[in-house]
XYZ file of C-alpha atoms in Angstrom:
254
model
C -15.943 20.637 167.607
C -18.850 20.366 165.138
C -20.313 23.531 166.634
C -17.072 25.362 165.939
C -16.932 23.852 162.444
C -20.431 25.063 161.612
C -19.663 28.515 162.968
C -16.433 28.561 160.958
C -18.364 27.764 157.758
C -20.735 30.637 158.446
C -17.819 33.010 159.090
C -16.184 31.974 155.800
C -19.385 32.778 153.917
C -19.596 36.210 155.565
C -15.917 36.973 154.928
C -16.341 35.968 151.286
C -19.085 38.558 150.973
C -16.892 41.196 152.641
C -13.998 40.479 150.260
C -16.308 40.911 147.261
C -17.638 44.161 148.715
C -14.100 45.478 149.162
C -13.198 44.410 145.638
C -16.187 46.314 144.285
C -14.971 49.427 146.123
C -11.369 49.296 144.913
C -10.497 51.613 142.046
C -7.446 53.474 140.753
C -6.945 57.235 140.680
C -9.493 59.353 142.520
C -12.066 56.641 142.995
C -15.230 55.558 141.244
C -19.012 55.712 141.472
C -21.836 53.360 140.634
C -23.711 54.370 137.492
C -27.244 53.620 136.298
C -28.401 54.644 132.816
C -31.862 55.130 131.317
C -33.264 56.096 127.916
C -35.629 59.074 127.816
C -37.881 58.787 124.772
C -37.981 61.489 122.096
C -41.743 61.437 122.644
C -41.334 62.677 126.219
C -42.898 66.043 127.075
C -39.714 67.498 128.598
C -37.338 67.070 125.644
C -36.495 69.148 122.571
C -37.825 72.465 123.826
C -36.871 75.668 125.609
C -33.238 75.872 124.561
C -31.029 77.474 125.767
C -30.675 78.589 129.378
C -28.773 77.632 132.520
C -31.222 77.351 135.426
C -29.607 77.300 138.865
C -32.964 77.103 140.665
C -34.620 74.340 138.627
C -34.744 71.975 141.642
C -35.245 72.406 145.388
C -32.384 72.272 147.933
C -32.860 68.627 148.966
C -33.792 65.281 147.450
C -37.394 64.124 147.640
C -38.751 61.163 149.634
C -38.031 58.766 146.740
C -34.459 60.001 146.385
C -35.138 62.055 143.238
C -34.632 65.785 142.543
C -37.695 67.867 143.404
C -38.715 70.384 140.755
C -39.138 74.039 141.643
C -42.902 74.541 141.387
C -42.330 77.695 139.330
C -41.079 75.576 136.429
C -43.830 73.012 136.883
C -46.583 75.624 136.844
C -45.254 77.330 133.719
C -45.005 73.995 131.898
C -41.210 73.872 131.565
C -41.151 70.582 133.518
C -44.093 68.207 133.168
C -42.514 64.897 134.230
C -43.156 65.053 137.982
C -44.791 62.607 140.367
C -47.298 63.380 143.110
C -44.429 64.469 145.404
C -43.034 66.936 142.876
C -40.009 64.772 142.038
C -38.685 64.761 138.464
C -39.133 61.317 136.866
C -36.480 61.346 134.111
C -34.768 58.555 136.074
C -37.840 56.518 137.071
C -39.322 53.955 134.639
C -41.958 52.996 137.225
C -43.378 56.529 137.158
C -42.636 57.649 133.607
C -43.622 55.451 130.661
C -41.125 57.312 128.463
C -38.159 56.122 130.563
C -36.486 52.753 129.873
C -33.679 51.139 131.886
C -30.483 50.665 129.845
C -27.655 49.392 132.048
C -25.656 49.794 135.246
C -21.938 49.784 136.037
C -19.268 52.152 137.344
C -17.426 55.294 136.259
C -13.890 56.237 137.300
C -13.002 59.706 138.558
C -12.135 62.137 137.148
C -14.875 61.495 134.601
C -15.104 63.343 131.289
C -17.504 62.271 128.544
C -18.325 64.535 125.617
C -20.626 61.943 124.034
C -23.263 61.118 126.650
C -25.465 59.390 124.099
C -27.500 56.161 124.239
C -25.808 53.014 122.843
C -27.196 53.682 119.345
C -25.503 57.083 119.462
C -26.339 60.748 118.872
C -29.892 60.904 120.229
C -31.317 58.953 117.280
C -33.777 57.033 119.429
C -33.943 59.000 122.664
C -31.845 60.778 125.255
C -29.518 59.433 127.943
C -30.210 60.047 131.624
C -27.994 58.770 134.448
C -27.559 58.600 138.205
C -24.098 58.321 139.786
C -23.630 57.363 143.449
C -20.588 57.225 145.699
C -19.300 57.677 149.240
C -16.308 59.697 150.431
C -14.788 60.154 153.889
C -13.405 63.306 155.499
C -10.866 62.915 158.299
C -11.625 66.413 159.608
C -14.402 68.958 159.010
C -13.663 70.662 155.705
C -15.011 71.934 152.414
C -14.635 69.874 149.253
C -14.052 71.326 145.812
C -14.533 69.990 142.298
C -15.162 71.143 138.743
C -18.161 69.931 136.818
C -20.064 70.649 133.651
C -22.903 69.208 131.617
C -25.024 69.426 128.493
C -27.843 69.447 129.571
C -29.066 69.039 133.182
C -26.949 67.904 136.115
C -27.732 68.104 139.834
C -25.191 67.246 142.525
C -26.160 66.351 146.093
C -24.091 65.588 149.180
C -26.018 63.802 151.938
C -29.231 64.602 150.071
C -28.539 68.354 150.036
C -28.099 70.212 146.738
C -24.608 71.629 146.155
C -24.952 72.376 142.441
C -27.920 72.895 140.111
C -26.746 72.965 136.519
C -30.284 72.696 135.182
C -31.911 73.540 131.897
C -31.266 72.801 128.248
C -27.925 74.438 127.502
C -24.462 73.865 125.981
C -21.696 72.246 128.044
C -19.957 74.412 130.625
C -17.286 74.328 133.347
C -18.384 75.224 136.882
C -15.980 75.231 139.862
C -17.764 74.247 143.076
C -16.784 74.637 146.733
C -19.136 73.237 149.363
C -19.821 74.585 152.816
C -17.837 72.944 155.605
C -18.813 69.292 155.936
C -18.388 67.262 159.092
C -15.768 64.551 159.546
C -16.882 61.072 158.510
C -18.667 59.486 155.562
C -20.751 61.456 153.074
C -23.019 60.325 150.245
C -22.422 61.832 146.816
C -25.332 61.574 144.349
C -25.429 63.051 140.845
C -28.298 63.138 138.365
C -27.681 63.800 134.668
C -30.133 64.276 131.777
C -29.655 65.093 128.106
C -32.841 66.653 126.670
C -31.845 68.224 123.359
C -30.392 66.857 120.125
C -26.731 67.294 119.067
C -24.778 68.050 122.281
C -24.493 65.699 125.272
C -21.696 65.822 127.848
C -20.906 65.396 131.523
C -17.734 65.754 133.570
C -16.723 65.655 137.214
C -13.169 66.388 138.354
C -12.360 66.361 142.095
C -9.897 69.143 142.961
C -9.544 68.816 146.750
C -7.971 66.181 149.033
C -11.399 65.650 150.589
C -12.590 64.091 147.339
C -9.349 62.280 146.571
C -10.995 58.898 147.123
C -14.629 58.224 146.278
C -16.007 54.694 146.681
C -19.003 53.418 144.712
C -22.200 52.865 146.651
C -22.587 49.096 147.331
C -24.898 47.494 144.812
C -27.900 45.475 145.937
C -26.201 42.212 144.929
C -23.307 42.858 147.303
C -25.652 43.702 150.163
C -27.679 40.572 149.424
C -24.541 38.447 149.552
C -23.587 39.890 152.926
C -27.106 39.252 154.200
C -27.049 35.641 153.016
C -23.679 35.168 154.698
C -24.950 36.475 158.021
C -28.100 34.367 157.732
C -26.044 31.268 156.985
C -23.818 31.954 159.969
C -26.876 32.270 162.224
C -28.431 28.994 161.015
C -25.130 27.122 161.314
C -24.574 28.408 164.826
C -28.152 27.564 165.911
C -27.994 24.058 164.414
C -24.732 23.349 166.219
C -26.121 24.509 169.554
C -29.266 22.372 169.155
C -27.175 19.282 168.522
C -24.961 20.063 171.494
C -27.976 20.485 173.770
C -29.512 17.228 172.499
C -26.346 15.329 173.375
C -26.438 16.874 176.841
C -30.073 15.869 177.337
C -31.320 19.466 177.315
C -34.663 20.066 175.511
């Protein structure tokens, strides 16, 4: 009976973690995404210059090895983008690789998302520029294309399963861009969006799902939730092993 009791305790811990994970995923409307925000210093080399142009080829078609957008070498060589690491990835979202980037906060956004004031907490670019990464997961019941409308002032890059579906790059005013992807397979898909404001005055970002395939987007589990699930599984394993050892000891088995 004590073996079953110990196992039961471990199961309760695991289930508690699962409930919290499901709670983190629940959201009204068309879903939500995790959000991480950074401050890009006004002293950075890639801000306050080269306005105004929409660049649809500013980044390469897939995310780099560190999960960041990879700059088109054309724009690196001509000096338009200087904040790149050794792998060619843009570092506007990476404090560990760019001393002009500072972590601000993390949380969630609800979809559809429309924000015409994508400024740092102090407001209006007075002490730097806001950059952000949004992450979520959506599920398709059958192979299909997904559609949405997006816009940004300035850069935004949208990836599905690490593949670029929209490059709204460059320093430019806000815009509206309807997007339809190629046919995606049935099952789960990762949605990742990078945003960067790099010029004073304007700052906006919006994402509006317009197809049933994007009718429900769940936020990517945060590290704390995954840690909780891991601790629960570890606790279950220890409880089960301890109960078996005691049972074997009573039976005279070494």
